[in-house]
Structure formats: structure tokens, C-alpha cells
PDB file of C-alpha atoms and ligand atoms in Angstrom:
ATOM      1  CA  UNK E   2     202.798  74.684 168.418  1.00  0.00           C
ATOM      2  CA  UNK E   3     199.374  74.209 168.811  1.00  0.00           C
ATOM      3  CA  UNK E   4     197.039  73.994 165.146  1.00  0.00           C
ATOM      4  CA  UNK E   5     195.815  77.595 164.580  1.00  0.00           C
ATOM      5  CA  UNK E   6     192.856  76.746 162.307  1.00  0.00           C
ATOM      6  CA  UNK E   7     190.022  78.431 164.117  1.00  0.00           C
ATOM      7  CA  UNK E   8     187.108  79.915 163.164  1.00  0.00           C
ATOM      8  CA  UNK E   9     186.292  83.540 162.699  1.00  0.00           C
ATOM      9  CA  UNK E  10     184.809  85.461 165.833  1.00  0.00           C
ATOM     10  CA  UNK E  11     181.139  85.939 165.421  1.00  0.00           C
ATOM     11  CA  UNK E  12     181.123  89.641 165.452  1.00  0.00           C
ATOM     12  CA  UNK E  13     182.529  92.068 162.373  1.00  0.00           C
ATOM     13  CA  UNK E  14     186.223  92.656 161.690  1.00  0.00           C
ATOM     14  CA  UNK E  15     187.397  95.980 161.903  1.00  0.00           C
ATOM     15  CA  UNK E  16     188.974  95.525 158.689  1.00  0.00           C
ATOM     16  CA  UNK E  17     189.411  93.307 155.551  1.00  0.00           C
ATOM     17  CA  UNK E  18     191.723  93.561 152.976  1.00  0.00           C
ATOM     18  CA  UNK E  19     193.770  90.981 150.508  1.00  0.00           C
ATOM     19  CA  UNK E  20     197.492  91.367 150.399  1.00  0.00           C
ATOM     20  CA  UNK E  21     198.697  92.327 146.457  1.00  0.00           C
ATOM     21  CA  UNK E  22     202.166  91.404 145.028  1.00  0.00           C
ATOM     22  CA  UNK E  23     203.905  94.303 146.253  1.00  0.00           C
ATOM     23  CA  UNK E  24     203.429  93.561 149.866  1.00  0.00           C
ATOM     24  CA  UNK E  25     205.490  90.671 149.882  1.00  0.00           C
ATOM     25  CA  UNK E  26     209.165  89.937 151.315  1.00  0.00           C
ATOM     26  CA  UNK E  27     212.123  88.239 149.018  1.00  0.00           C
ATOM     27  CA  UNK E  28     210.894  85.211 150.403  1.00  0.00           C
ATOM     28  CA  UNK E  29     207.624  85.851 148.309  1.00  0.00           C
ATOM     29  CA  UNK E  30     205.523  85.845 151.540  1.00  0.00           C
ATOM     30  CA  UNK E  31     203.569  88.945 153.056  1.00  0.00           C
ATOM     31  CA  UNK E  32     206.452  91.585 154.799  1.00  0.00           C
ATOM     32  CA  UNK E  33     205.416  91.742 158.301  1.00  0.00           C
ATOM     33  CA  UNK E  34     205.920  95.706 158.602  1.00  0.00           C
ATOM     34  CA  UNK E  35     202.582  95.575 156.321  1.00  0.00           C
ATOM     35  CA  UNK E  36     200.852  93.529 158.320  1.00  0.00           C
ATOM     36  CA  UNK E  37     201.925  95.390 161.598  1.00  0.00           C
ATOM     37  CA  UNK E  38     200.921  98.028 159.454  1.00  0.00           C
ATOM     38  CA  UNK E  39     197.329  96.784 158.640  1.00  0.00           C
ATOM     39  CA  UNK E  40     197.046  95.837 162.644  1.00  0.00           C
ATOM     40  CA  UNK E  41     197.387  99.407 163.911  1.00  0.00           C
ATOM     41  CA  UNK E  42     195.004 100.878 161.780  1.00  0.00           C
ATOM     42  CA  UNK E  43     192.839  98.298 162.659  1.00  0.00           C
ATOM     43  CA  UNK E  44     193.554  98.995 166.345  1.00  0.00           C
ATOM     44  CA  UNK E  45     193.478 102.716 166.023  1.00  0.00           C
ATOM     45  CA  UNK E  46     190.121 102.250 164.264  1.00  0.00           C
ATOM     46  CA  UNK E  47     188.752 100.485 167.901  1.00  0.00           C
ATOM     47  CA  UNK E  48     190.886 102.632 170.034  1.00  0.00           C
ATOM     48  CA  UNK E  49     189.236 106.072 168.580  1.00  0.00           C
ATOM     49  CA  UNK E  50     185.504 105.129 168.895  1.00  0.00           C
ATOM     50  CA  UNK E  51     186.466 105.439 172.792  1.00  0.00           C
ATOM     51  CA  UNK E  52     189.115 108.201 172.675  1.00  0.00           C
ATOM     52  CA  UNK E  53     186.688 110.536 170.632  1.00  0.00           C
ATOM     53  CA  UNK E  54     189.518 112.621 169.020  1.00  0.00           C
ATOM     54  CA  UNK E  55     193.131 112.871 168.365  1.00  0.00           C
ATOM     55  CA  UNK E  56     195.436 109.914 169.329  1.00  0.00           C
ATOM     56  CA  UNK E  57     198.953 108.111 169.195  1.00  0.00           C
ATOM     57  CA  UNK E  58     200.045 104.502 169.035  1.00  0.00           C
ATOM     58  CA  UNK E  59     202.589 104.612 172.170  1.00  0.00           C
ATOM     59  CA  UNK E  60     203.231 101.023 172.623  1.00  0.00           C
ATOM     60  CA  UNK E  61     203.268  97.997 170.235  1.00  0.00           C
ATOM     61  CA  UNK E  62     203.162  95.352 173.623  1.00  0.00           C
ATOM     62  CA  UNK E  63     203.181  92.122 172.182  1.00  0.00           C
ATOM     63  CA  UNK E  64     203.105  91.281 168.439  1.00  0.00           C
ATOM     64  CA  UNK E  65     203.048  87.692 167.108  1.00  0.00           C
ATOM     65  CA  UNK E  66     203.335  86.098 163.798  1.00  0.00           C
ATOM     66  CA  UNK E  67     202.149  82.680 163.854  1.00  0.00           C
ATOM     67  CA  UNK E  68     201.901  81.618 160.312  1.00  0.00           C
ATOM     68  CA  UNK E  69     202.722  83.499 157.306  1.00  0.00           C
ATOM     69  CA  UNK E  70     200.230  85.678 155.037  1.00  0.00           C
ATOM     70  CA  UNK E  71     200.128  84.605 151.086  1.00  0.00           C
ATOM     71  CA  UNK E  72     199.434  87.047 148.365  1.00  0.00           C
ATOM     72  CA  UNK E  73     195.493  86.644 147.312  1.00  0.00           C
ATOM     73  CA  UNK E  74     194.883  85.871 151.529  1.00  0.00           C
ATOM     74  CA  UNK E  75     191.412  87.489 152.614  1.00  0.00           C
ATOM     75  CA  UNK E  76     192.884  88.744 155.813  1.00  0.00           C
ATOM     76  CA  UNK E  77     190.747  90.206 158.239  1.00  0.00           C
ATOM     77  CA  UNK E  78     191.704  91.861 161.546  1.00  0.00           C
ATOM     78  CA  UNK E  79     189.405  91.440 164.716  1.00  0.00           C
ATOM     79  CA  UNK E  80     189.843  93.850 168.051  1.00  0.00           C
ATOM     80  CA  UNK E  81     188.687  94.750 171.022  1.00  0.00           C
ATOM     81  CA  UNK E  82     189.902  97.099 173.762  1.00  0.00           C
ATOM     82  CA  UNK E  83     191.158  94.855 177.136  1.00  0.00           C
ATOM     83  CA  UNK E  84     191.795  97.880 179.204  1.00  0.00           C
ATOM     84  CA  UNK E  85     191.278 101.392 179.810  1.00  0.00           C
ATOM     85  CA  UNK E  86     193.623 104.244 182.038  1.00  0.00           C
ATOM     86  CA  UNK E  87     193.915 107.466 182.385  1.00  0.00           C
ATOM     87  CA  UNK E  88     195.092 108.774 179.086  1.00  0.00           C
ATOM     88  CA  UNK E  89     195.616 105.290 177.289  1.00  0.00           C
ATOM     89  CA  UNK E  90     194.343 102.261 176.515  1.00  0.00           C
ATOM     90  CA  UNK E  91     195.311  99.108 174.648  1.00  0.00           C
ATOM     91  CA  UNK E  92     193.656  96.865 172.388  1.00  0.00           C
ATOM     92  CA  UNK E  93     193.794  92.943 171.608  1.00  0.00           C
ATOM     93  CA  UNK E  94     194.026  92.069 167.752  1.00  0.00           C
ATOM     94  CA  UNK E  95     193.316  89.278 165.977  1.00  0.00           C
ATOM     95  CA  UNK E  96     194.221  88.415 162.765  1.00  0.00           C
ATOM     96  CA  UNK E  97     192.530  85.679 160.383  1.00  0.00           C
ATOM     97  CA  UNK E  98     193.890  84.469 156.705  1.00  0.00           C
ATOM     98  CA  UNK E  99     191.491  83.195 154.510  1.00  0.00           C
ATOM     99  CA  UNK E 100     193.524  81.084 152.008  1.00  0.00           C
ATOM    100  CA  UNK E 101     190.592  80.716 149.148  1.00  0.00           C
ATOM    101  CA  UNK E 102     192.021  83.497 147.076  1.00  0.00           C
ATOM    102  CA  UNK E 103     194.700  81.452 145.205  1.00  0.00           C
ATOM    103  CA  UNK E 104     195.118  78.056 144.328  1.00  0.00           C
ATOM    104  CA  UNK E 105     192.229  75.517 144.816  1.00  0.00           C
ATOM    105  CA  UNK E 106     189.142  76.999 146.796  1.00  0.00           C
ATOM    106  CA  UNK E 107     190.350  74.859 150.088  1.00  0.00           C
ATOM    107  CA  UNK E 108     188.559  77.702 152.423  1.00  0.00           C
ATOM    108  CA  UNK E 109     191.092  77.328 154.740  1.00  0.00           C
ATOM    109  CA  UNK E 110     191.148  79.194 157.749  1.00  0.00           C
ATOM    110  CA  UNK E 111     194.172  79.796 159.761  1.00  0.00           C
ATOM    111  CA  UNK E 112     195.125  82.649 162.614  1.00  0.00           C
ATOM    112  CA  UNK E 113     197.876  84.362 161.463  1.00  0.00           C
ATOM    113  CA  UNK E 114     198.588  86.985 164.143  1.00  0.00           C
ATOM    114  CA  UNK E 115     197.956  88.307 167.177  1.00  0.00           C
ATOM    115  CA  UNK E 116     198.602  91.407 168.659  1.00  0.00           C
ATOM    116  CA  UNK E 117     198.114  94.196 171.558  1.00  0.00           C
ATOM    117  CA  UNK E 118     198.858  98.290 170.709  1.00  0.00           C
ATOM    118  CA  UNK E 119     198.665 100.930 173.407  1.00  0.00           C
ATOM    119  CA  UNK E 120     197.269 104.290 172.060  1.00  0.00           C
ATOM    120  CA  UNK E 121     197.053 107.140 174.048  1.00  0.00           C
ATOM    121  CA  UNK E 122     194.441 110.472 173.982  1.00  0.00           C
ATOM    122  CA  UNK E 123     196.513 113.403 172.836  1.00  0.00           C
ATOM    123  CA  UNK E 124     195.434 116.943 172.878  1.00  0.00           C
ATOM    124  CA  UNK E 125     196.115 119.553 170.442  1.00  0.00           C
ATOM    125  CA  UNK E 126     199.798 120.122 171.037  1.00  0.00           C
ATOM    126  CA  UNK E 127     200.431 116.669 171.547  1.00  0.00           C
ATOM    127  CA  UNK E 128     200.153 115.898 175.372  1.00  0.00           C
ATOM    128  CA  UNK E 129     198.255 113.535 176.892  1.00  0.00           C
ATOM    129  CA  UNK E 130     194.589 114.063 178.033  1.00  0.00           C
ATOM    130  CA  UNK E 131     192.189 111.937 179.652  1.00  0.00           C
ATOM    131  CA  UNK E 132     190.430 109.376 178.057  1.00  0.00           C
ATOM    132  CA  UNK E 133     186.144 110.329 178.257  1.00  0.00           C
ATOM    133  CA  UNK E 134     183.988 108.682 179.546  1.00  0.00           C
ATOM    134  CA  UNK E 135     182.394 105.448 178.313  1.00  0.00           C
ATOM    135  CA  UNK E 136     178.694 107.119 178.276  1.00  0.00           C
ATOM    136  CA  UNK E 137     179.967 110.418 176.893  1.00  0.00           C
TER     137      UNK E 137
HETATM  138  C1  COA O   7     202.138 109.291 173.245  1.00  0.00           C
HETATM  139  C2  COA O   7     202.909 110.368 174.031  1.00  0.00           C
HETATM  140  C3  COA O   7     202.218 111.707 173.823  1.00  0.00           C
HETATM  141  C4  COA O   7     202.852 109.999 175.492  1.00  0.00           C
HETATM  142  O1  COA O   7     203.621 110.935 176.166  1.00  0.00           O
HETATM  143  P1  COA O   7     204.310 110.526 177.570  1.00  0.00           P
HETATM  144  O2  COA O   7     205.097 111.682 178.011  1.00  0.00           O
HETATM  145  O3  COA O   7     204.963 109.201 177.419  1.00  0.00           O
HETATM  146  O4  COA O   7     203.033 110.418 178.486  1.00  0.00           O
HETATM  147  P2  COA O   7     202.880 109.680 179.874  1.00  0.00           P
HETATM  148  O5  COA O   7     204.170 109.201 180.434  1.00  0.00           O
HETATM  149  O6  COA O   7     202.051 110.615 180.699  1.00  0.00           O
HETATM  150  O7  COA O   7     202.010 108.394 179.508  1.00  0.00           O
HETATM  151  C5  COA O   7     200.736 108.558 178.948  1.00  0.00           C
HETATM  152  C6  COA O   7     200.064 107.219 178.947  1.00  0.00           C
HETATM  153  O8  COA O   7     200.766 106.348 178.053  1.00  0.00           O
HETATM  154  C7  COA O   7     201.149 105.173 178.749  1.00  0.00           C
HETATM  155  N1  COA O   7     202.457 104.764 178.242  1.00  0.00           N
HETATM  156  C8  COA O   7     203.544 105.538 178.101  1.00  0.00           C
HETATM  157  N2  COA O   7     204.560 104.796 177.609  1.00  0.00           N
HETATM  158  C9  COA O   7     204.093 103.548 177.460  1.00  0.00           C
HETATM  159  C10 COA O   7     204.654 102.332 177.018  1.00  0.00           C
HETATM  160  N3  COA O   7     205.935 102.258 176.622  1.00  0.00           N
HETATM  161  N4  COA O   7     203.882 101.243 176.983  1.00  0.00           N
HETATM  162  C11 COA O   7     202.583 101.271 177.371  1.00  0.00           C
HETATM  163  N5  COA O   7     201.982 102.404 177.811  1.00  0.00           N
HETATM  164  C12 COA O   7     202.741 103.521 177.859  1.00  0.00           C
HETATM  165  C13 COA O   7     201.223 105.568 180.197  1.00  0.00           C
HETATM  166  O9  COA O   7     201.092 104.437 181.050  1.00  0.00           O
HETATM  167  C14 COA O   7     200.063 106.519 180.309  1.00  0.00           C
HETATM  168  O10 COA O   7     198.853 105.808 180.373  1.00  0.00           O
HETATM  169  P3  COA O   7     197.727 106.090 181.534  1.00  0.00           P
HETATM  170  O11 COA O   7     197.512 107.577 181.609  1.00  0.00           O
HETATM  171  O12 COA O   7     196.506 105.373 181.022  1.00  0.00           O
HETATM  172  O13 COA O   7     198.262 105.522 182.812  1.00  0.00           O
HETATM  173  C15 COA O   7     204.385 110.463 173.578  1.00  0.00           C
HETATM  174  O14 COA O   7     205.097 109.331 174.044  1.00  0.00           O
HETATM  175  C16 COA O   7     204.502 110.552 172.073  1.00  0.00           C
HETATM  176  O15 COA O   7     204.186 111.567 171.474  1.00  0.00           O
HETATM  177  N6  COA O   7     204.986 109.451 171.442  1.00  0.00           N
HETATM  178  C17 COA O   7     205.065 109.390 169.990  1.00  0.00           C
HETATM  179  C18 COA O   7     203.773 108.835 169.415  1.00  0.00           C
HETATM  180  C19 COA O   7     203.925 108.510 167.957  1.00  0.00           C
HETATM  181  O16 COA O   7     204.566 109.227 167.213  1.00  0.00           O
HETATM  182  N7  COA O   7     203.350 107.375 167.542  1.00  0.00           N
HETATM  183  C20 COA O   7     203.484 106.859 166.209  1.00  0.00           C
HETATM  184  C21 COA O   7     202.520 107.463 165.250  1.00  0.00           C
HETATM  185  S1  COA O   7     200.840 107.488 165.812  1.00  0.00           S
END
């Protein structure tokens, strides 16, 4: 596997958060349902500046975890939307672990995830509905 230090993207996460003791697995590590968890809202938090209104994850499409999250990580989630249909459109997530919350301040940097969710524009009984306009 390649070495997954990076650095961060240059724009804003969507979010940032550090993982607490009860997020973690029996092996002590972060569960990866709460980072999956973390990822969508992160993706539905890109995906509804361009829906404008009501929406559902349909689609988890790819989701990898390529190095685990510690406890006291500043984690911070990175997206951007890759395509656009009629009623749906999915997002690419990144997801960054900043390991300078524990132990010795080593400022390491390491990608921990990376991700792309579907969502799709949903009316108010739950069907789908086209996605607006860009401009609009
Ligand atoms: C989201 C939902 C309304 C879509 O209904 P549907 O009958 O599948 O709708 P359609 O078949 O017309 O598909 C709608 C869009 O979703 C896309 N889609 C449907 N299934 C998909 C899948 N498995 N993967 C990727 N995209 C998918 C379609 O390609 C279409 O996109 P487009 O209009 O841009 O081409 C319905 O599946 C649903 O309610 N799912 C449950 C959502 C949910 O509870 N999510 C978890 C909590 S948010």
C-alpha cells in the first residue's frame, strides 16, 4: 500500500470533530459505523447546498478504510460533489486524522478514509424530484 501521509486540501472541511472513548470498537480503535456515520453527514452537508431541500442517502458506492482512527484524532472530512443526474448526485469524501491529540505532539497527518455516497432529491412524500439548477 502506498504511504497515506498527505497533506490537508487547501480549502475548508465540511466537518471536524475528535473521536471520544465511546466511539471505539473492542479492539480500542474508532468503530467504523461512526465514522461511516460522520462521512454521510459530511456528504449530506455538500449534497444539500445543491439539492436545496429534502434528501436521502440512496447509495453508499465505495467506502474505504485505509488506516484506523485513534481516540483524541482531529478528524476532519473533506467533499465535493463528482457528478450530478436527474434526481441524484454523489459526492467524493475525504477523510484526514490528525494524530496530535494524544501521546507526543508528532502532528502527524495520515488519510484515513475515503469515500463516495449517492443522495437523491426527494419530495414531500418521499419520491424523487429533480435536482435544481446550479444558478437557482
Ligand atoms: C431514495 C429513493 C426515494 C429513490 O427511489 P427509487 O425508486 O430508487 O428512485 P429511482 O429508481 O427513480 O432513482 C432515483 C435516482 O437514484 C439513483 N439510484 C437509485 N438507486 C441507486 C443505487 N443503488 N446507487 C446509485 N444510485 C441509485 C438513480 O440512478 C436515480 O438517479 P438519477 O435520477 O440522477 O438518474 C428510495 O430508494 C428510498 O426512499 N430509499 C431509502 C432512503 C433512505 O432511507 N436512506 C437512509 C436515510 S437518509
Amino acid at each position: 500500500m502506498t504511504d497515506e501521509r498527505a497533506t490537508l486540501p487547501s480549502r475548508e472541511p465540511v466537518i471536524r470533530i475528535i473521536p471520544m472513548p465511546q466511539d471505539t470498537n473492542p479492539n480500542g480503535d474508532i468503530f467504523g459505523g461512526w465514522i461511516m456515520s460522520q462521512v454521510d453527514l459530511a456528504g449530506s452537508v455538500v449534497a444539500v447546498q445543491r439539492i436545496k431541500g429534502r434528501m436521502a442517502t440512496v447509495a453508499v458506492d465505495s467506502f474505504v478504510f485505509k488506516k484506523p482512527v485513534y481516540v483524541g484524532d482531529l478528524v476532519s472530512v473533506y467533499g465535493n460533489i463528482i457528478r450530478v443526474g436527474k434526481t441524484s448526485l454523489t459526492v467524493y469524501l475525504e477523510v484526514f486524522a490528525e494524530r496530535r491529540m494524544i501521546g507526543e505532539f508528532t502532528r502527524e497527518l495520515v488519510k484515513v478514509t475515503e469515500a463516495e455516497f449517492t443522495y437523491v432529491a426527494i419530495d414531500d412524500v418521499g419520491r424523487p424530484r429533480p435536482i435544481p439548477n446550479a444558478a437557482e
